[in-house]
Short mmCIF file of C-alpha atoms in Angstrom, two decimals:
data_model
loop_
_atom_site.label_atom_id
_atom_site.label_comp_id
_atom_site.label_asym_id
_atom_site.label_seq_id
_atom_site.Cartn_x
_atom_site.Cartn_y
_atom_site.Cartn_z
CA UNK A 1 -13.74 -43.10 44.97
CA UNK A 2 -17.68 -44.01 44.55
CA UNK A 3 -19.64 -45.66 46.56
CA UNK A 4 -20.15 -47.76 43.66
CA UNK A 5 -16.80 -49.15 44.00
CA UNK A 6 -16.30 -49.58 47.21
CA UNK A 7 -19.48 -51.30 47.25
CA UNK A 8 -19.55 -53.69 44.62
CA UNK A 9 -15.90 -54.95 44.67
CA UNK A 10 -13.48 -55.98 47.72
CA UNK A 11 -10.65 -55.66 45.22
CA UNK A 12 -8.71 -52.31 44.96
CA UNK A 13 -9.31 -49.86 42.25
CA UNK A 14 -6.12 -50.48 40.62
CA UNK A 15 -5.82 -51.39 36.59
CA UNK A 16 -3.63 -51.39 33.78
CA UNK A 17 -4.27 -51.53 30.16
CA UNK A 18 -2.03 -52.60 27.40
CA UNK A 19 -2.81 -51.41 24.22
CA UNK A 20 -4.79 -47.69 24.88
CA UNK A 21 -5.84 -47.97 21.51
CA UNK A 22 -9.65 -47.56 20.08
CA UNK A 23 -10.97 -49.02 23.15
CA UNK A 24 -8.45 -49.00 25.74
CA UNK A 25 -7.52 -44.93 25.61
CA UNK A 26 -11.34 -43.92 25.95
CA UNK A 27 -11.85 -47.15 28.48
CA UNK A 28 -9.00 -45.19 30.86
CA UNK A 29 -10.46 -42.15 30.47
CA UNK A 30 -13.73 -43.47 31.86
CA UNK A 31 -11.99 -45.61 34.63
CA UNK A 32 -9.95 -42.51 35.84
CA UNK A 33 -13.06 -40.65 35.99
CA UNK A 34 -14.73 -43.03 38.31
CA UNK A 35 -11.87 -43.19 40.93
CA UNK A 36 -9.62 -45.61 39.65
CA UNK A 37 -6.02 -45.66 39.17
CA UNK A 38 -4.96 -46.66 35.93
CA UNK A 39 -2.01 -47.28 33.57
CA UNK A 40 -1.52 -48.36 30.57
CA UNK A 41 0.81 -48.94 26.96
CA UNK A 42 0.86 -47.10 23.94
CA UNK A 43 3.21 -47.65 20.97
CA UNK A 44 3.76 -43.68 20.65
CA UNK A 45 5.35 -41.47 22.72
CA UNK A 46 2.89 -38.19 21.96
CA UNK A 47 0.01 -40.18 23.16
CA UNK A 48 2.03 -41.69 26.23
CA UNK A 49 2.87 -37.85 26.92
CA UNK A 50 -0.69 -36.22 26.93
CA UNK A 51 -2.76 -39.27 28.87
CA UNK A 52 0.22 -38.67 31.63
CA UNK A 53 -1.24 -35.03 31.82
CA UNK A 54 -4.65 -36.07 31.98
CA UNK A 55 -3.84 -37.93 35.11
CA UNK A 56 -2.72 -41.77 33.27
CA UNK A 57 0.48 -43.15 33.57
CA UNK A 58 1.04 -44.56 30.18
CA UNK A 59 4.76 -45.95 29.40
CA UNK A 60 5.51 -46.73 25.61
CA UNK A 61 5.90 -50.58 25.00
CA UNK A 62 6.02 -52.53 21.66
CA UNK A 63 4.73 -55.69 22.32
CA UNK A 64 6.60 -57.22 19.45
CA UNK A 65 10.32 -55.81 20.46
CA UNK A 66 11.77 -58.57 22.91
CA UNK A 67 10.02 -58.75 26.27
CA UNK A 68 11.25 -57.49 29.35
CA UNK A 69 12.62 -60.08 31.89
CA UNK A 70 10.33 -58.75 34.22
CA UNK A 71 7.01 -56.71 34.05
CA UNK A 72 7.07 -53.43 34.95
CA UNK A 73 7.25 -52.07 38.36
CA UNK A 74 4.74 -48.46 37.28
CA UNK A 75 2.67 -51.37 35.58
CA UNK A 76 1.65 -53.21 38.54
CA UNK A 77 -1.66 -53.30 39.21
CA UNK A 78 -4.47 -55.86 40.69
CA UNK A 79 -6.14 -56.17 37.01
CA UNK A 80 -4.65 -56.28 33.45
CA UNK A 81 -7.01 -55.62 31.02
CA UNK A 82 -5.51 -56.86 27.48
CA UNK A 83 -6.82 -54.93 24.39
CA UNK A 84 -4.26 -55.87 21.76
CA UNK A 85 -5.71 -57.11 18.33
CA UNK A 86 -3.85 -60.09 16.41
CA UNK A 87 -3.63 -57.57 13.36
CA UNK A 88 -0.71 -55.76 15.29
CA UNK A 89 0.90 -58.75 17.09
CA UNK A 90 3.70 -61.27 15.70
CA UNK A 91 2.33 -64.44 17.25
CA UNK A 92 -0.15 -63.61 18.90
CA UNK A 93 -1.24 -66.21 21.38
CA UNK A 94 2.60 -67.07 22.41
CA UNK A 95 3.38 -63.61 22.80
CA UNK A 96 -0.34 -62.29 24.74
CA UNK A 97 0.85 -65.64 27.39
CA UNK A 98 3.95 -64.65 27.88
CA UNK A 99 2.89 -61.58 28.79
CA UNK A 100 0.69 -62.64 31.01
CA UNK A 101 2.96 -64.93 32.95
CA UNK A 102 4.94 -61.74 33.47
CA UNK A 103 2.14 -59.95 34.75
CA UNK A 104 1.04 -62.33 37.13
CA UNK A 105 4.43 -63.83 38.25
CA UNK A 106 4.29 -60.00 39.97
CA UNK A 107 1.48 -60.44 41.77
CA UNK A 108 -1.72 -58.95 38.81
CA UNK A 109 -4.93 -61.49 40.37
CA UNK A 110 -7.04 -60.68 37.68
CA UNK A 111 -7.09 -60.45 33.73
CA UNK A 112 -9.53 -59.23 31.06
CA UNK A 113 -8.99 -60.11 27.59
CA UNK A 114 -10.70 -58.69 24.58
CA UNK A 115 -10.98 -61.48 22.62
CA UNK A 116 -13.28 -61.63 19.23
CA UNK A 117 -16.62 -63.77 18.71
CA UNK A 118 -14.13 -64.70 15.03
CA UNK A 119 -13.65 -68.22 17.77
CA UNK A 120 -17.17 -69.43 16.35
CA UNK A 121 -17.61 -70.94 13.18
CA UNK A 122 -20.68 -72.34 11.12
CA UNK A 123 -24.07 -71.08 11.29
CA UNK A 124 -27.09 -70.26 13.58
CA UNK A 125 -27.02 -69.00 17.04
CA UNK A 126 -23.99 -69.20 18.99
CA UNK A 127 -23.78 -69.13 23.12
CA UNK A 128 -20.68 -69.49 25.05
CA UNK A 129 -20.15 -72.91 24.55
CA UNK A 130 -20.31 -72.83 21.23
CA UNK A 131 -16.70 -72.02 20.18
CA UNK A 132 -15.40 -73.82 17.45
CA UNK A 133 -13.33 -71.52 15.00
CA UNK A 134 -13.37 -72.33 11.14
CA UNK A 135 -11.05 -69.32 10.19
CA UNK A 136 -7.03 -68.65 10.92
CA UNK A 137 -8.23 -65.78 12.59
CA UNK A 138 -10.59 -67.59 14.99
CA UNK A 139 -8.11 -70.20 15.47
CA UNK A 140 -5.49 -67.38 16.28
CA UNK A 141 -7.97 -65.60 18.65
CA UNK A 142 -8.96 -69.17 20.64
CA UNK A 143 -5.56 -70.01 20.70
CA UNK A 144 -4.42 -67.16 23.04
CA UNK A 145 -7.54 -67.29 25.08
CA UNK A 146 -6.11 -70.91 26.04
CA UNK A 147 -2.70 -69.07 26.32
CA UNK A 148 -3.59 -66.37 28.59
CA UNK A 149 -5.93 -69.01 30.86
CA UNK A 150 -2.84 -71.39 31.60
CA UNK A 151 -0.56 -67.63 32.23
CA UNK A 152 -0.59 -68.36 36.03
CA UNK A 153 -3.08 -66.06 36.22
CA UNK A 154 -5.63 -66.26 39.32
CA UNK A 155 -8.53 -65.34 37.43
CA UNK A 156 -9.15 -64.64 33.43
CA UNK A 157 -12.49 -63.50 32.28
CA UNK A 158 -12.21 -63.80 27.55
CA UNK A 159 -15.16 -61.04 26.46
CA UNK A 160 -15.65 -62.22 23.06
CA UNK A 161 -16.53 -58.94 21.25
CA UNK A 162 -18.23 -58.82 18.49
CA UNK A 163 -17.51 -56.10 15.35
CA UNK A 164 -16.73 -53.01 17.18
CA UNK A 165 -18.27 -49.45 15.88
CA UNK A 166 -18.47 -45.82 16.99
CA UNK A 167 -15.69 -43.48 17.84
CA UNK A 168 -13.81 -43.56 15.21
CA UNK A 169 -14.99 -46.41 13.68
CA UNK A 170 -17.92 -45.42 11.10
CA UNK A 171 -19.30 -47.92 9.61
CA UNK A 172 -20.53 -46.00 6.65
CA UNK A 173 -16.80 -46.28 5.16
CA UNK A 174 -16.41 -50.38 5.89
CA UNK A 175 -18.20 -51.26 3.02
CA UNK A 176 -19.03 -48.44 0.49
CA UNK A 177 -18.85 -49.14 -3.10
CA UNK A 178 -17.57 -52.97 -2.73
CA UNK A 179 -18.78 -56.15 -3.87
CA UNK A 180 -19.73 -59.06 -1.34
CA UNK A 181 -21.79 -61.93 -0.72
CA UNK A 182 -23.64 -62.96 1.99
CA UNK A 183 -26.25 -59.41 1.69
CA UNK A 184 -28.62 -61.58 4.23
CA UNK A 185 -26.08 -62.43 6.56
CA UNK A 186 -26.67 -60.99 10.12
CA UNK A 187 -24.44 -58.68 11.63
CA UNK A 188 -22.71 -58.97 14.78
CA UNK A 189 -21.75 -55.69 16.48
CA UNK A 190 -21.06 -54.05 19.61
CA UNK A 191 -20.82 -50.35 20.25
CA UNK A 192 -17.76 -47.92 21.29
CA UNK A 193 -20.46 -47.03 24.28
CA UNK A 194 -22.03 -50.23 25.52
CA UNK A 195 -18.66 -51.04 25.88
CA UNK A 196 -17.51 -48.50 28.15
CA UNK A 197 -20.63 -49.17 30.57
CA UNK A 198 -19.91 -52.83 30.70
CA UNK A 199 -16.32 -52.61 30.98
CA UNK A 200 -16.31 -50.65 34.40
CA UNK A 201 -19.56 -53.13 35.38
CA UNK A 202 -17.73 -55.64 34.95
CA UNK A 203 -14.23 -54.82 36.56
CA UNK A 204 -16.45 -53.62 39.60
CA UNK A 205 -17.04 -57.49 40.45
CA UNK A 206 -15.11 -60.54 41.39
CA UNK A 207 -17.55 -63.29 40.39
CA UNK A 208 -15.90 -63.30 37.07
CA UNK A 209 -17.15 -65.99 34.69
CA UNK A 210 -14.52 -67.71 32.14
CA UNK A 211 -16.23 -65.95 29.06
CA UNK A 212 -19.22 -63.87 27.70
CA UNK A 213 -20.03 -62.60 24.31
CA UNK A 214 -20.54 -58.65 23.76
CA UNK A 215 -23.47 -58.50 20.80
CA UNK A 216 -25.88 -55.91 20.55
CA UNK A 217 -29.34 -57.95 20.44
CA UNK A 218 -30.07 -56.06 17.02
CA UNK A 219 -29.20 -58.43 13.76
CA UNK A 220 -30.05 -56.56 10.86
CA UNK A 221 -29.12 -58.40 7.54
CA UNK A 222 -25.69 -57.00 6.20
CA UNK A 223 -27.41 -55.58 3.08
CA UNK A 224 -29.77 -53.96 5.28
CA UNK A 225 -26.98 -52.46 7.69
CA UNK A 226 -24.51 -51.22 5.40
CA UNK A 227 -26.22 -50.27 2.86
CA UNK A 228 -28.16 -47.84 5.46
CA UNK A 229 -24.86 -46.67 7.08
CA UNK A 230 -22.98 -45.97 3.35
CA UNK A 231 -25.69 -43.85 2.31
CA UNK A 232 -26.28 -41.36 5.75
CA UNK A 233 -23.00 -40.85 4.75
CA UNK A 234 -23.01 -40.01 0.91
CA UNK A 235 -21.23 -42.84 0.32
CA UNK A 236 -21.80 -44.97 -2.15
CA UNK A 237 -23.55 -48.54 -1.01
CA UNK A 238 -22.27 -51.55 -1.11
CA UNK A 239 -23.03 -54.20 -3.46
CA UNK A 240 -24.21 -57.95 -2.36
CA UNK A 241 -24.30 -61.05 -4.26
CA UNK A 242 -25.95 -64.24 -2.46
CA UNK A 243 -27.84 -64.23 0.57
CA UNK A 244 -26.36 -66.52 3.24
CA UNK A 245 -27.45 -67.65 6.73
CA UNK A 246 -24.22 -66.69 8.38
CA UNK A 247 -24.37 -66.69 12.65
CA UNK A 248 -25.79 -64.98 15.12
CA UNK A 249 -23.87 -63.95 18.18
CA UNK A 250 -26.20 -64.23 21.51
CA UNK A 251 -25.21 -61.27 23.79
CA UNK A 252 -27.62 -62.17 26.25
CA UNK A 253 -25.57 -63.45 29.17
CA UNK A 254 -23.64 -60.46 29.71
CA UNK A 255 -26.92 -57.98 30.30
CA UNK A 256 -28.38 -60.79 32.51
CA UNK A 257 -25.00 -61.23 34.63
CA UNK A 258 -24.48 -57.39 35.11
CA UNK A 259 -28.11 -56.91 35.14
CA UNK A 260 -27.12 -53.80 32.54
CA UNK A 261 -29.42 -53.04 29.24
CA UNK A 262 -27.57 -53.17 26.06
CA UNK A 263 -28.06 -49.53 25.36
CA UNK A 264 -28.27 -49.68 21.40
CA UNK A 265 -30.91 -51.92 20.72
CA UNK A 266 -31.68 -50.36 17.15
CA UNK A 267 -28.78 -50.16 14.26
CA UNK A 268 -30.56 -47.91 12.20
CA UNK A 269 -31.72 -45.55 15.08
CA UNK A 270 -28.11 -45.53 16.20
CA UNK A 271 -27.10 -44.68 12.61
CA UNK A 272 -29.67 -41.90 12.86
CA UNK A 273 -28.82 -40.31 15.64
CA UNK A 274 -25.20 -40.60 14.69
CA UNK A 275 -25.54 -38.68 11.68
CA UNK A 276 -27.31 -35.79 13.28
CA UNK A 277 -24.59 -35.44 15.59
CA UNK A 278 -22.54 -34.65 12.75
#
């Protein structure tokens, strides 16, 4: 274990993750690497087989089959760390509670959800405090924040991500050859790799706040972005109508609480220098 860890937390190394998906495979990768001991869910049984032989116990659950009665004794741990999107959940917020009550009904003190920055609505800058969702999908997303807070759980820290890219993610492909509106809008992202530095940062403490935003402090105008990203690609660009204000998500409060850097403080150099890696 690093001195990191035993330094920085007086809570034990221990974490599960439902949903090793996009974020939550490469996130226990990176957490078993630094010493901890980690498990986690998967909806197939290949993938449950080959993170076992790289060392993570991973048990196949489908959160939308009928819960257990009881959570899991090989998924006990002192932290959950929820990474299931709405897109794959039959209601969402009722289900993501009851799962937590289960969790923490066996003795799971901590639990970090990876909620969406969808919860604000209108335009201009939004903090924090500034939740107030004007789409199903940012009502859905507050809704089981609220669920998962009143789970029984000791302590619940909601990281409101922003548009995730990287990995597998390429943002090239979101948009090429469509029509939209809103070209000036600014986007909102967060990448596969700030991610996994703030995620360990962050689990490494146990002054958890109740929320913070993940948003790389780079707002580029979505005309500007994907356009850029389609065509390092050979795709073809998109097409924008309008302009639009749109929001701005303020990432801020994270880097200053971890006293961490966002690392990718340029879109287009990170476009750049992902194209040259092929």
């Amino acid at each position: 274990m690093s001195t990191e860890l035993r330094t920085e937390s007086n809570l034990e190394p221990n974490v599960v993750i439902m949903g090793l998906g996009w974020l939550g495979e490469p996130l226990a990768k990176t957490l078993h690497a630094r010493g901890y001991r980690v498990a986690g869910t998967t909806t197939s049984q290949e993938k449950a087989e080959r993170l076992r032989l790289e060392g993570i116990k991973a048990r196949v659950w489908d959160i939308n089959a009928p819960l257990p009665s009881a959570w899991p004794a090989d998924l006990v741990a002192n932290t959950l760390v929820l990474c299931v999107p709405p897109g794959k959940v039959d209601d969402y917020a009722d289900t993501l509670g009851r799962v937590a009550s289960l969790a923490a009904r066996v003795g799971v003190q901590r639990l970090l959800f990876t909620s969406a920055t969808s919860v604000y609505g209108g335009l201009g800058c939004k903090t924090e405090a500034d939740a107030a969702p004007d789409s199903p999908r940012g009502e859905r997303m507050l809704a089981a924040e609220q669920a998962v807070r009143h789970s029984g759980m000791a302590q619940v820290l909601c990281l409101r991500l922003s548009g995730l890219v990287g990995g597998s993610r390429e943002p090239g492909r979101f948009l090429a050859g469509r029509r939209f509106d809103g070209g000036e809008e600014p986007v909102n992202l967060v990448a596969q790799e700030d991610l996994l530095r703030f995620i360990p940062a962050i689990l490494a403490r146990h002054d958890w706040p109740d929320v913070l935003n993940v948003s790389a402090p780079h707002h580029p105008s979505r005309r500007e972005f994907y356009t850029r990203a389609a065509l390092l690609r050979d795709l073809p660009a998109p097409l924008f109508d309008g302009g639009g204000e749109g929001k701005r998500i303020d990432g801020s409060a994270l880097s200053r609480w971890l006293g961490l850097d966002y690392r990718v403080t340029d879109w287009f150099a990170w476009l750049a220098a992902r194209k040259a890696q092929g």
